[in-house]
XYZ file of C-alpha atoms in Angstrom:
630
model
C -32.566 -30.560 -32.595
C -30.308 -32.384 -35.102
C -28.449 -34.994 -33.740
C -24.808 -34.364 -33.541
C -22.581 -36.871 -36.612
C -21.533 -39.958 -34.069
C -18.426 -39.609 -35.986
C -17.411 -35.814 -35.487
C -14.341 -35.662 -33.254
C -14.637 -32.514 -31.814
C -17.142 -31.628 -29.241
C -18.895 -28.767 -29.333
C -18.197 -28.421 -33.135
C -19.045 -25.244 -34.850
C -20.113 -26.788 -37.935
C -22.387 -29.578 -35.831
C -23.821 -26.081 -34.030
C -24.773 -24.470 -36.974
C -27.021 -27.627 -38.293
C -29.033 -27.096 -34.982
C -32.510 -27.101 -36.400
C -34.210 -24.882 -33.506
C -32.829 -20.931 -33.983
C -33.281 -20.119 -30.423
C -31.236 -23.521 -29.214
C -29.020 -22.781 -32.235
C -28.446 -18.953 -31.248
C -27.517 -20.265 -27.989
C -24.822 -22.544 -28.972
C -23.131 -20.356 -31.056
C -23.381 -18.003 -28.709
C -21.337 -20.429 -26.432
C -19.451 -21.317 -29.110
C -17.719 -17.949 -29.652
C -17.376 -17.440 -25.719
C -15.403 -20.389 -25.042
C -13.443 -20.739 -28.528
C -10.617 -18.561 -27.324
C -9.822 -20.628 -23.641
C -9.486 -23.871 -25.872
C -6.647 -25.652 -26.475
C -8.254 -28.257 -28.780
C -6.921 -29.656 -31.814
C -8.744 -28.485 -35.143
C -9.563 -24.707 -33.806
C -8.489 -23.399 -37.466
C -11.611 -25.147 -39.170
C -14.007 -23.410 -37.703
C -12.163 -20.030 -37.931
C -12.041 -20.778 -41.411
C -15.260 -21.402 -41.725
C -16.236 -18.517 -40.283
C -13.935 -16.605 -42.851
C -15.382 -17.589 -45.703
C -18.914 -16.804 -44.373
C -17.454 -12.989 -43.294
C -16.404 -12.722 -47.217
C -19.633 -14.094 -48.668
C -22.531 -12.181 -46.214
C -20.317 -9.369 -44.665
C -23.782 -7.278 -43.745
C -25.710 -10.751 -41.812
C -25.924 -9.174 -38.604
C -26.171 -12.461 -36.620
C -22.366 -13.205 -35.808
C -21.877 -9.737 -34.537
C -24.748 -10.026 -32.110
C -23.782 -13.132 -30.944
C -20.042 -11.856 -29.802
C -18.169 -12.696 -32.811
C -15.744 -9.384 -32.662
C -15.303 -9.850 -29.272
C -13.904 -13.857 -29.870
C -11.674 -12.590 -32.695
C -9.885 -9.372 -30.507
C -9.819 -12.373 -27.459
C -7.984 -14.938 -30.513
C -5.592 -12.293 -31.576
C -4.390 -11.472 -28.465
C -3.915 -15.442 -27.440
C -1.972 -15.674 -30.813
C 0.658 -12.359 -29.923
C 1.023 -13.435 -26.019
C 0.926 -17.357 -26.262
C 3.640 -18.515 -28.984
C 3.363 -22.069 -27.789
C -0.518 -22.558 -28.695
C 0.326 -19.962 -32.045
C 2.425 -22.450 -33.103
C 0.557 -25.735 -32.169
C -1.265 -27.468 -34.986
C -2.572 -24.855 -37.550
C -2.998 -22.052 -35.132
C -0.752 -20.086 -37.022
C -3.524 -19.109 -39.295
C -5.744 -17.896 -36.583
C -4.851 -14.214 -36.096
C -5.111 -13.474 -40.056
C -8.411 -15.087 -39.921
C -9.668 -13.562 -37.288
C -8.239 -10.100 -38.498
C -9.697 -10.857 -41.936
C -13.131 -11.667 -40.405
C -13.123 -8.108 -38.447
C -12.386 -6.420 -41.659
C -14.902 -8.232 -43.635
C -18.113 -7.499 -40.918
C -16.871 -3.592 -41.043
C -16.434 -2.762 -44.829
C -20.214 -1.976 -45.200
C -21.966 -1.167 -42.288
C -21.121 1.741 -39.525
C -23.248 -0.316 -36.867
C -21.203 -3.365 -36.928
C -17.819 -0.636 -37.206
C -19.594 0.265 -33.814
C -19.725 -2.948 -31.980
C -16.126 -3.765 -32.887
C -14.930 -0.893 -31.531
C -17.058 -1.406 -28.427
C -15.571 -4.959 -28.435
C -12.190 -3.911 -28.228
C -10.891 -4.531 -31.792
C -8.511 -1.489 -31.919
C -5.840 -2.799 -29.536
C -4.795 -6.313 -31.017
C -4.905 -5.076 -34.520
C -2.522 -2.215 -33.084
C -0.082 -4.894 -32.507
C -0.287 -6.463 -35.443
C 0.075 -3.371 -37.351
C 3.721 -2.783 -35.568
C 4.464 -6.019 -37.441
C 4.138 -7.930 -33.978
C 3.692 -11.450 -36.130
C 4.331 -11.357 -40.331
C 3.482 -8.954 -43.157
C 0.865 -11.221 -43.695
C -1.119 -10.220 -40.825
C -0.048 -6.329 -40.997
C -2.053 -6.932 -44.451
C -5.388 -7.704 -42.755
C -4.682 -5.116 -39.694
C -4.674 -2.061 -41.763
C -7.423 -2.831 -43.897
C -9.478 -3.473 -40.994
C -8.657 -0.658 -39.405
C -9.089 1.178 -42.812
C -12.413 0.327 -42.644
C -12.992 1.323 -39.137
C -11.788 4.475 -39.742
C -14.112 5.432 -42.531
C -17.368 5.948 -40.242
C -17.588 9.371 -38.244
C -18.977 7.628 -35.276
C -15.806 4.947 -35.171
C -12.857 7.009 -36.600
C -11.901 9.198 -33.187
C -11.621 5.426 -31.480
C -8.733 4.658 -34.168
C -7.328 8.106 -34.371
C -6.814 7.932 -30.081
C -4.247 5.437 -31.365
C -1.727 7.536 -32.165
C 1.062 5.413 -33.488
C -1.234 4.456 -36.105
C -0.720 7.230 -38.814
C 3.040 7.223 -38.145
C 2.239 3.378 -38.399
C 0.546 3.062 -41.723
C 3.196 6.075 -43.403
C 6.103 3.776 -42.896
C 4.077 0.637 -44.064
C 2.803 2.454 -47.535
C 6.393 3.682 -47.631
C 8.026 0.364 -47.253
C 5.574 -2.439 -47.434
C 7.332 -3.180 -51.111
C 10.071 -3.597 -49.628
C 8.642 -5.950 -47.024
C 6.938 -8.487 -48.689
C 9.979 -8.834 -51.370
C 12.357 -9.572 -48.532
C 10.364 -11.517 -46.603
C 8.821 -13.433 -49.100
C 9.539 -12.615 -52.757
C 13.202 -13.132 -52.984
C 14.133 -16.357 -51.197
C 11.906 -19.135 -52.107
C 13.365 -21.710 -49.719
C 12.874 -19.695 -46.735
C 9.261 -19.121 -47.307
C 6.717 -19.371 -44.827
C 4.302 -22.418 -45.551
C 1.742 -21.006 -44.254
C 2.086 -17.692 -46.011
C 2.319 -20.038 -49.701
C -0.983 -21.462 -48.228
C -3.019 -17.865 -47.848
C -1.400 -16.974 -51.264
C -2.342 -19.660 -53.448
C -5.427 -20.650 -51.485
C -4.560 -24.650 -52.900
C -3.169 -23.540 -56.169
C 0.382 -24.514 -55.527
C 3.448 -23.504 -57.532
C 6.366 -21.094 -56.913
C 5.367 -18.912 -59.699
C 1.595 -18.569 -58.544
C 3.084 -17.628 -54.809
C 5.309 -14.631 -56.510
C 2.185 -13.401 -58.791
C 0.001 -13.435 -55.547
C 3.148 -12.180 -53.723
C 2.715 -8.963 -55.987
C -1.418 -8.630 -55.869
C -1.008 -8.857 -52.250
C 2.053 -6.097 -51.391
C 0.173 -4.089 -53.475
C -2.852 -4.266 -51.576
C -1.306 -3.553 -48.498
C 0.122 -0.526 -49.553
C -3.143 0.825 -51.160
C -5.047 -0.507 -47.786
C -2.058 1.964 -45.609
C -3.205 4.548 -48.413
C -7.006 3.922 -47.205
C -6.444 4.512 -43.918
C -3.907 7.602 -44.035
C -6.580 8.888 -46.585
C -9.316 8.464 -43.593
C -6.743 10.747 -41.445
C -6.127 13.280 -44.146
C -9.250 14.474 -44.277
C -9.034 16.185 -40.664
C -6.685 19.171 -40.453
C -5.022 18.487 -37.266
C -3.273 15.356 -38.818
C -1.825 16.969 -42.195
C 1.687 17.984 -40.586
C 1.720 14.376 -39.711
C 1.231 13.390 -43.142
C 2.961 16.219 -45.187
C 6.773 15.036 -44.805
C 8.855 15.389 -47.951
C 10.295 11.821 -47.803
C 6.197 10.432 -47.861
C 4.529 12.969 -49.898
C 7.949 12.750 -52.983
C 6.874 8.750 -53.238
C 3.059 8.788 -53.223
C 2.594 9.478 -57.127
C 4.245 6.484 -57.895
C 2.016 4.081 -55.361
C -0.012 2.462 -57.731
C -1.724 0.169 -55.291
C -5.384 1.287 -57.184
C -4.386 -1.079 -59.976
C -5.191 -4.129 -57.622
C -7.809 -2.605 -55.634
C -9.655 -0.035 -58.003
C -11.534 1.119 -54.819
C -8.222 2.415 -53.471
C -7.489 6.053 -53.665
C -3.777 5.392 -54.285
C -0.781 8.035 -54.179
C -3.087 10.429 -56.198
C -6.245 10.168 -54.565
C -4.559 10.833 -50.903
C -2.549 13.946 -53.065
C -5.840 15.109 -53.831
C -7.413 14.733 -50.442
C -4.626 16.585 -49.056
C -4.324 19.459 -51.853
C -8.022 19.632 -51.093
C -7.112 21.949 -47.634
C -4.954 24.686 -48.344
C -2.765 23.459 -44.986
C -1.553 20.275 -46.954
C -1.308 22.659 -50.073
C 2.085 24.812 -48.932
C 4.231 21.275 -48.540
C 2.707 19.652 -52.137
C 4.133 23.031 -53.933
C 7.213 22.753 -51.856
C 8.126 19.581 -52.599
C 10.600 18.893 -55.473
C 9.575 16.661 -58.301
C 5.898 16.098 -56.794
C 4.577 19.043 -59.587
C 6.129 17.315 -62.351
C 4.679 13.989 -61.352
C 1.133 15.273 -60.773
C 1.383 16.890 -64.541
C 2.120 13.543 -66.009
C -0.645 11.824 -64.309
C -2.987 14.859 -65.432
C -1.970 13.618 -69.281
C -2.441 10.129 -68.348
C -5.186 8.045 -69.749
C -5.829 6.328 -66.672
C -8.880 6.857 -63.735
C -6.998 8.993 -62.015
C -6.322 11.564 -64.775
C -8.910 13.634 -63.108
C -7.854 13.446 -59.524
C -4.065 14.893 -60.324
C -5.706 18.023 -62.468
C -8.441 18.799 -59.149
C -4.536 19.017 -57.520
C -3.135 21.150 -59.828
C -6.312 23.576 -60.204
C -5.936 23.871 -56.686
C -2.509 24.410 -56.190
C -3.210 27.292 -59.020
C -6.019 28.824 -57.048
C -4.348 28.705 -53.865
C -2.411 32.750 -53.817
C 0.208 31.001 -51.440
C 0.990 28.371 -53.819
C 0.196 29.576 -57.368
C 3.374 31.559 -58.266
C 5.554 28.305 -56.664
C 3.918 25.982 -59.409
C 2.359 28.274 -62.276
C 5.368 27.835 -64.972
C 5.503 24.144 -64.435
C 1.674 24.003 -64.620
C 0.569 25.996 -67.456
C 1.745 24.006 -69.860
C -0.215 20.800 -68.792
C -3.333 22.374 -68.200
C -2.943 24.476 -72.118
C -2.630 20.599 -73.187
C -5.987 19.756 -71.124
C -7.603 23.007 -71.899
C -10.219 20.853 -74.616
C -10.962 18.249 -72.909
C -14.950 18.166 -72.583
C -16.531 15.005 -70.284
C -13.862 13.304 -68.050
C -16.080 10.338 -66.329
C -18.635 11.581 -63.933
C -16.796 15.298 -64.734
C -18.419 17.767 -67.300
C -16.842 20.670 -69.046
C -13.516 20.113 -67.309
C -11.585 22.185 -70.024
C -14.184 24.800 -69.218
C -12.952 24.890 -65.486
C -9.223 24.681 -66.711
C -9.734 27.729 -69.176
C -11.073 29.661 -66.568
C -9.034 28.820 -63.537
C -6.083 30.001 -65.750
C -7.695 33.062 -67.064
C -8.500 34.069 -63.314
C -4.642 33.099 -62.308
C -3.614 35.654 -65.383
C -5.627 38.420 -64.486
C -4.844 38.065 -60.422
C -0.620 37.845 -60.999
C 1.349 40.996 -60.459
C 5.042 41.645 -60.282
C 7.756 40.692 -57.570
C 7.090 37.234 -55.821
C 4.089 36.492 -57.854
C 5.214 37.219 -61.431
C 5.280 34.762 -63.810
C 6.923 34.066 -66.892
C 6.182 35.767 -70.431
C 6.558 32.281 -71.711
C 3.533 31.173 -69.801
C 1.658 34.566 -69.973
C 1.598 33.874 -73.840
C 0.549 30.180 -73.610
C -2.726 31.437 -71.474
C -3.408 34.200 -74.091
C -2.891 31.658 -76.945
C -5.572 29.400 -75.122
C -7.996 32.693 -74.833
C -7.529 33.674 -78.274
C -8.461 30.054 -79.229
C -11.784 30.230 -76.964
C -12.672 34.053 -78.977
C -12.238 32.178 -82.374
C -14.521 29.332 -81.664
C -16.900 31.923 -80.950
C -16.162 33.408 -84.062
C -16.619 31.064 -86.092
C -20.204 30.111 -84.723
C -21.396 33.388 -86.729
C -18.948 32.253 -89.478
C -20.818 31.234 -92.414
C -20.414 28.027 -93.220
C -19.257 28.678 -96.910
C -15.731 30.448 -95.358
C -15.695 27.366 -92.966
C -15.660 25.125 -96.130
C -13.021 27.472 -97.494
C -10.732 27.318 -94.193
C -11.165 23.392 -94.106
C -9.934 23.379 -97.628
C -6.785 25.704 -96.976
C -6.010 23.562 -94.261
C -6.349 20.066 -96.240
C -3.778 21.540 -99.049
C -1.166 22.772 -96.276
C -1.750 19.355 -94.314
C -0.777 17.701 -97.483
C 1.934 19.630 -98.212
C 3.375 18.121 -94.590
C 2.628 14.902 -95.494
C 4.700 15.286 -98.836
C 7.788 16.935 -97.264
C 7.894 14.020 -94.210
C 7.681 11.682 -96.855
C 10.810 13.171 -98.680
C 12.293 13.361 -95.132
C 11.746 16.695 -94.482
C 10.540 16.324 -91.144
C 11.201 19.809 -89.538
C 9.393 21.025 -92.085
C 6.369 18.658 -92.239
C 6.105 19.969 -88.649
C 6.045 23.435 -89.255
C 3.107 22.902 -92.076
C 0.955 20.776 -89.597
C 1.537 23.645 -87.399
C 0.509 26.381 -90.363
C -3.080 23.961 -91.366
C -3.844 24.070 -87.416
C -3.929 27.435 -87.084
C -6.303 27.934 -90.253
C -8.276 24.847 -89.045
C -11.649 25.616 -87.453
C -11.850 25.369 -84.223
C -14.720 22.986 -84.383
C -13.975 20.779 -86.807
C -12.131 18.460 -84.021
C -12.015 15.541 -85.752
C -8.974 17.416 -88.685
C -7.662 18.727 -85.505
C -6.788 15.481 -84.029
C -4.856 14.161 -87.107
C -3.016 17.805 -86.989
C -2.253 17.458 -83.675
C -1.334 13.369 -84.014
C 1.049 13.996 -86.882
C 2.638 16.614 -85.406
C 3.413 14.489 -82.446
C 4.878 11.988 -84.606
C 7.349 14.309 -85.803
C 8.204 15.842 -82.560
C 9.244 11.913 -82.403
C 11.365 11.762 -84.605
C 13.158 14.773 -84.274
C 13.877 13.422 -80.652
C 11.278 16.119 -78.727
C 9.563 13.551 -76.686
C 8.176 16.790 -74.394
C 6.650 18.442 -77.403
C 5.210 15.100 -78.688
C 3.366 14.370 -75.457
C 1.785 18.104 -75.866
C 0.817 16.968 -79.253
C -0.370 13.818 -78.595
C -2.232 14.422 -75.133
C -4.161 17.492 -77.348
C -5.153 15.123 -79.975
C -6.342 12.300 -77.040
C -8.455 15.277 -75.495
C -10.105 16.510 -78.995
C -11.177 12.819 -79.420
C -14.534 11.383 -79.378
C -13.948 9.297 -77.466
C -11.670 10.650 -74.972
C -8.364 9.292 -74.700
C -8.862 6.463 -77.452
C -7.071 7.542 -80.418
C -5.112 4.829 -80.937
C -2.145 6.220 -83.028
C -1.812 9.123 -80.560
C -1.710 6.703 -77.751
C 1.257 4.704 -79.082
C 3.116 7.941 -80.358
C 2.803 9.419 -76.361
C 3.629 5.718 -75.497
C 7.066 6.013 -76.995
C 7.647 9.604 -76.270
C 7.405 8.720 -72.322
C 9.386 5.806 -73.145
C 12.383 8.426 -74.364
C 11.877 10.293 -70.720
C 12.395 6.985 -69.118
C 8.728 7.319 -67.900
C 8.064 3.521 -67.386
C 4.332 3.596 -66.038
C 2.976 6.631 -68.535
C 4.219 4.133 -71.414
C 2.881 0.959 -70.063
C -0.482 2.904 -69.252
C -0.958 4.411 -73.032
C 0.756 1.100 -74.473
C -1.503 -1.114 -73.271
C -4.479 1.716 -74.061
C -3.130 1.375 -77.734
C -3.698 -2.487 -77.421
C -7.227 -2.133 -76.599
C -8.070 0.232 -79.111
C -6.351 -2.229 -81.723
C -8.658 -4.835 -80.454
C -11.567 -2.827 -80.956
C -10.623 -0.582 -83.981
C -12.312 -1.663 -88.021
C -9.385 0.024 -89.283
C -7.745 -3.299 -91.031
C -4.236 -1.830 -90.192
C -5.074 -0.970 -86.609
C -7.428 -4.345 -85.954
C -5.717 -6.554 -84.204
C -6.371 -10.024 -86.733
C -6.532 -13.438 -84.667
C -5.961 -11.540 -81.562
C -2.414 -10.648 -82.306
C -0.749 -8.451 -80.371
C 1.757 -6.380 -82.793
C 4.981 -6.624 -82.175
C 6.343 -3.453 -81.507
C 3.717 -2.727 -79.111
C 4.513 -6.060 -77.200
C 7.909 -5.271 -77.218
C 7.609 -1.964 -75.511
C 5.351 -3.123 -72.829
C 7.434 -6.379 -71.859
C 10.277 -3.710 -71.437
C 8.054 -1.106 -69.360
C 6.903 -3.967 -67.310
C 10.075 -5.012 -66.430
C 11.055 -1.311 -65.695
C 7.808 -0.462 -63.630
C 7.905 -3.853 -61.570
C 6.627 -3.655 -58.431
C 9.540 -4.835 -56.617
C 11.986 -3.232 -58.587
C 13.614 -0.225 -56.022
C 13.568 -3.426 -53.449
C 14.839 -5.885 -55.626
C 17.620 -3.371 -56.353
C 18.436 -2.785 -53.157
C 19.052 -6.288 -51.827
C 20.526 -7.182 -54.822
C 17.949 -9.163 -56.336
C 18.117 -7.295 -60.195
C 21.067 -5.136 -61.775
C 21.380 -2.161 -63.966
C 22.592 -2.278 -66.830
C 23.558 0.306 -69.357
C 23.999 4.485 -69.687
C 20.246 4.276 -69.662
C 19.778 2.655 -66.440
C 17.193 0.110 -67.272
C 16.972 -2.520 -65.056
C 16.761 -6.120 -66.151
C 16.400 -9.542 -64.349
C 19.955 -11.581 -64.292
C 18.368 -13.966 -66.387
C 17.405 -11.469 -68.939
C 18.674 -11.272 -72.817
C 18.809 -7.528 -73.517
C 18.709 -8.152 -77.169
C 15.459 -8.862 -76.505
C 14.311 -5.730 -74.947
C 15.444 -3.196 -77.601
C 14.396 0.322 -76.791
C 11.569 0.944 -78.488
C 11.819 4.514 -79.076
C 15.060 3.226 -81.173
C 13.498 0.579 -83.112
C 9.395 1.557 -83.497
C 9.614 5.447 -83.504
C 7.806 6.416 -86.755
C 7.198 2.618 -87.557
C 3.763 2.792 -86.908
C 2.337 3.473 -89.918
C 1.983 0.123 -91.434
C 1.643 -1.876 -88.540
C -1.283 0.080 -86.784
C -1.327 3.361 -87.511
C -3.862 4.266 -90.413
C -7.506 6.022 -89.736
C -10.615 5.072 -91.742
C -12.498 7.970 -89.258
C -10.810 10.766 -88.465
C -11.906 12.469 -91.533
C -15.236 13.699 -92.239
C -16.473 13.901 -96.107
C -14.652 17.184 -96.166
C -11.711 15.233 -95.121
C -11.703 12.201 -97.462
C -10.508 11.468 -101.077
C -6.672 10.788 -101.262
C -6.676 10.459 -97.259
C -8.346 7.276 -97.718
C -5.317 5.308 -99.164
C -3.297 2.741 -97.227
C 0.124 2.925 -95.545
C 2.686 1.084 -97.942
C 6.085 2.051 -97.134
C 9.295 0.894 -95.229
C 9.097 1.161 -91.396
C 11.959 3.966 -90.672
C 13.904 4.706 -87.823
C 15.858 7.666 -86.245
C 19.013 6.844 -87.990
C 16.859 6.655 -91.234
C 15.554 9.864 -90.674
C 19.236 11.368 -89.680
C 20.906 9.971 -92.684
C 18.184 11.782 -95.147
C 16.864 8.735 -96.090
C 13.795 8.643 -98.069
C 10.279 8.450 -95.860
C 7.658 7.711 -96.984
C 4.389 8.880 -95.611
C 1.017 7.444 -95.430
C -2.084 10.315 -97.236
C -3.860 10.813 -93.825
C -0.912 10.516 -91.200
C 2.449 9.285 -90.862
């Protein structure tokens, strides 16, 4: 055995244990170590704990600790920390419970066995209490994603869901853990907890690093409440629970996967409980949840695919398809040719169909719907019969189409040039409909102009349709870049904060990655429009923002209702639907590959006009328009 450092001060020391040399002496000590840790009253019982912490996070699946009693010293710590506030608050045993919390968490992420043991050593209880909020926010953190994890495994979850104050437990915390950790931490830097800066910053000190980690962290405990209510969902007998107006209304704007990408967020627990026809009835009941789930479905983001499984669904569901069909349609016709989506194949396949099935099943009285949607699904159909067409088409009268539509295209381009943008609109419209159906790549720019004029005629709802077709067509998906900053600023005249971050910063990326010399993004220069819309949306879509307005932290200002900091200069955040709306052209918005040789000749030529604006456009001022799109 290694001889103990003559000049450690703590007997028994963890760290002098685990330099034992002999397993079998060394197994024993530790096994000691954890039995007696939690009847001390020593000095220094936070360095081990610690120690012990870090080891969790860097070999979570080493069964040794667990074998040796480890869950059983960290349920016995967590308890001496909630019943004992004298020894909590001696030297640093403040930190203990989050430790110990964290450690249970860690040792239960991966492996159902070691889920097991902690149950069997009576984890459930203390991190019950801590849950309630019995210490800090801080410690309700590390409680529910333990018991997230827990409640993953078959063989563990009925020992969590015996508790059960914890659903009603995790709701309120997803609902207002925002709200928590901005009043209890964000907003009042002198009454901060120092040991709360500590956790945060982990020895990177600062005010400004504690309120960045502030925000990483409420968001993961909200998307760690949306774990474990997600764990609950999937049983029947606990939807009622779940399905209350006030919860179900805010979970498509929890974001909390941003942080954690593992996270199902607000959408992925939508789709878990649109998956059972029980938690289908109070999704198409509630007011403003359809809407939402339709402007995630055009979203860009990794959960684009999660909010259209909810509304195919909802549409296949007979008790809920004529409460959500009108407001539907018209985001699924957008979707309808979309091919891969991730892991997903054919998914405008499975939307074509779902709605041809939904068209053929509706009848009259309760389950009529409109005309205006009937006509959108037989548009869609008639689309799907030309394509076929046209595969027996020869490919001389496919030439011939392409052509017809190249010469009406152009005559759109030369009447939004002269400021005829109504007009432009209507040609783009006339050169789609004599466009092949497979020649995707003309159909884009089509559809991509066309948005751009829905922009400036102020039809932000039209433009999305255009631009969310074009983002489906390409190849890619969802990368055209131009189409991704027109649906940027179209959301951004809905007041849709998040949808115009999401496709702004999208539109950044592809600029970094585009060889199109007016889309590239030289010296790694963000352009300036595009940085001026998203330091606006992220000031709008701030985390903190409802909470900050309701304790008085931020103010509105303005008919538009956009909320600023005090310190803010709203010059600087001019509305960039106002000031960038058709300004794209020479600042990032020319193709060199949309076209195909078919395509080419006068298309090729670069943007080199004014940047316009609405009141430009109003006024009959002359616009110019760039060959391939405006």
């Amino acid at each position: 055995m290694d001889k103990v450092s003559s000049d450690c001060p703590y007997p028994g020391c963890f760290f002098c244990v685990m330099k034992e040399g002999n397993p079998s002496k060394r197994r024993g000590s530790i096994l000691k170590f954890f039995r007696e840790l939690p009847s001390q009253d020593d000095d220094g019982q936070v360095l081990p704990i610690s120690g012990l912490w870090n080891t969790a996070m860097a070999h979570p699946n080493d069964p040794e600790f667990i074998e040796l009693g480890i869950f059983e010293c960290m349920a016995a710590l967590i308890w001496k920390g909630l019943k004992n506030r004298r020894w909590l608050s001696h030297d640093q045993n403040i930190y203990i419970p989050y430790y110990a919390a964290h450690i249970i968490g860690s040792y239960t992420m991966n492996m159902e066995e070691f889920a097991e043991s902690a149950v069997h050593a009576g984890v459930i209880p203390p991190l019950v209490e801590l849950l309630r909020g019995r210490l800090t926010w801080v410690e309700q953190r590390v409680a529910v994603r333990a018991l997230g994890h827990l409640a993953t495994y078959a063989s563990t979850f009925p020992a969590v869901a015996s508790h059960g104050e914890i659903l009603e437990l995790s709701i309120q915390l997803a609902m207002s853990s925002l709200e928590i950790v901005y009043s209890h931490f964000y907003q009042y830097v002198d009454r901060r907890l120092s040991y709360h800066c500590d956790l945060l910053t982990r020895g990177m000190g600062g005010v400004e690093m504690e309120s960045r980690k502030a925000e990483e962290w409420a968001s993961q405990l909200q998307c760690w409440s949306l774990q474990l209510i997600n764990c609950f969902a999937f049983k029947p007998e606990f939807l009622p629970t779940i399905c209350k107006p006030e919860f179900l209304i805010k979970l498509p704007g929890m974001w909390g996967g941003l942080v954690n990408e593992n996270s199902p967020a607000g959408i992925g627990l939508l789709r878990t409980i649109c998956h059972h026809k029980l938690g289908r009835g109070p999704v198409a009941s509630c007011p403003g949840i359809i809407e939402a789930l339709c402007n995630i479905a055009r979203s860009s983001d990794d959960w684009q695919y999660m909010a259209i499984d909810c509304l195919l669904w909802l549409l296949q569901d007979p008790n809920t398809c004529h409460k959500v069909f009108d407001k539907v349609v018209p985001a699924l016709i957008d979707l309808a040719e979309i091919t891969t989506l991730g892991d997903h194949k054919k998914f405008g396949d499975s939307i074509v169909n779902v709605l041809q099935d939904c068209i053929q099943s509706q009848g009259s009285g309760r389950n009529s719907v409109s005309n205006r949607s009937k006509e959108q699904i037989e548009d869609l159909l008639d689309s799907k019969q030309r394509l076929k067409r046209e595969k027996n088409m020869p490919k001389e009268d496919l030439h011939i189409k392409q052509a017809a539509a190249l010469v009406v295209k152009l005559e759109g381009n030369s009447l939004f040039s002269s400021g005829n943008i109504a007009g432009a609109a209507s040609k783009y419209s006339e050169a789609l409909s004599l466009c092949p159906m497979r020649s995707k790549k003309e159909r884009v720019v089509l559809y991509s102009n066309r948005a751009q004029c829905h922009l400036l005629l102020q039809q932000p709802l039209s433009a999305i349709s255009d631009a969310t077709r074009a983002l489906c067509l390409h190849n890619p998906v969802n990368r055209h870049a131009k189409s991704l900053w027109r649906r940027a600023q179209a959301y951004d005249m809905l007041g849709l904060a998040k949808e115009s971050l999401l496709d702004a910063i999208l539109f950044i990326n592809e600029c970094s990655q585009s060889n199109d010399p007016d889309l590239s993004l030289r010296q790694n220069k963000v352009p300036d429009y595009a940085e001026r819309l998203v330091k606006k949306q992220m000031r709008v879509a701030w985390l903190f923002r409802e909470a900050a307005i309701k304790h008085g932290g931020v103010h509105s200002q303005g008919d538009g209702g956009d909320i600023y900091g005090p310190e803010t200069d709203d010059s600087e955040w001019e509305t960039a639907s106002e000031s960038d709306i058709g300004n794209d052209g020479r600042e990032g918005m020319g193709d060199d590959d949309d076209d195909d040789g078919d395509w080419k000749d006068e298309d090729e030529r670069k943007d080199k006009y004014d940047k316009p604006s609405i009141k430009d456009i109003k006024h009959g001022y002359n616009v110019q328009l760039a060959e391939e799109e405006p």
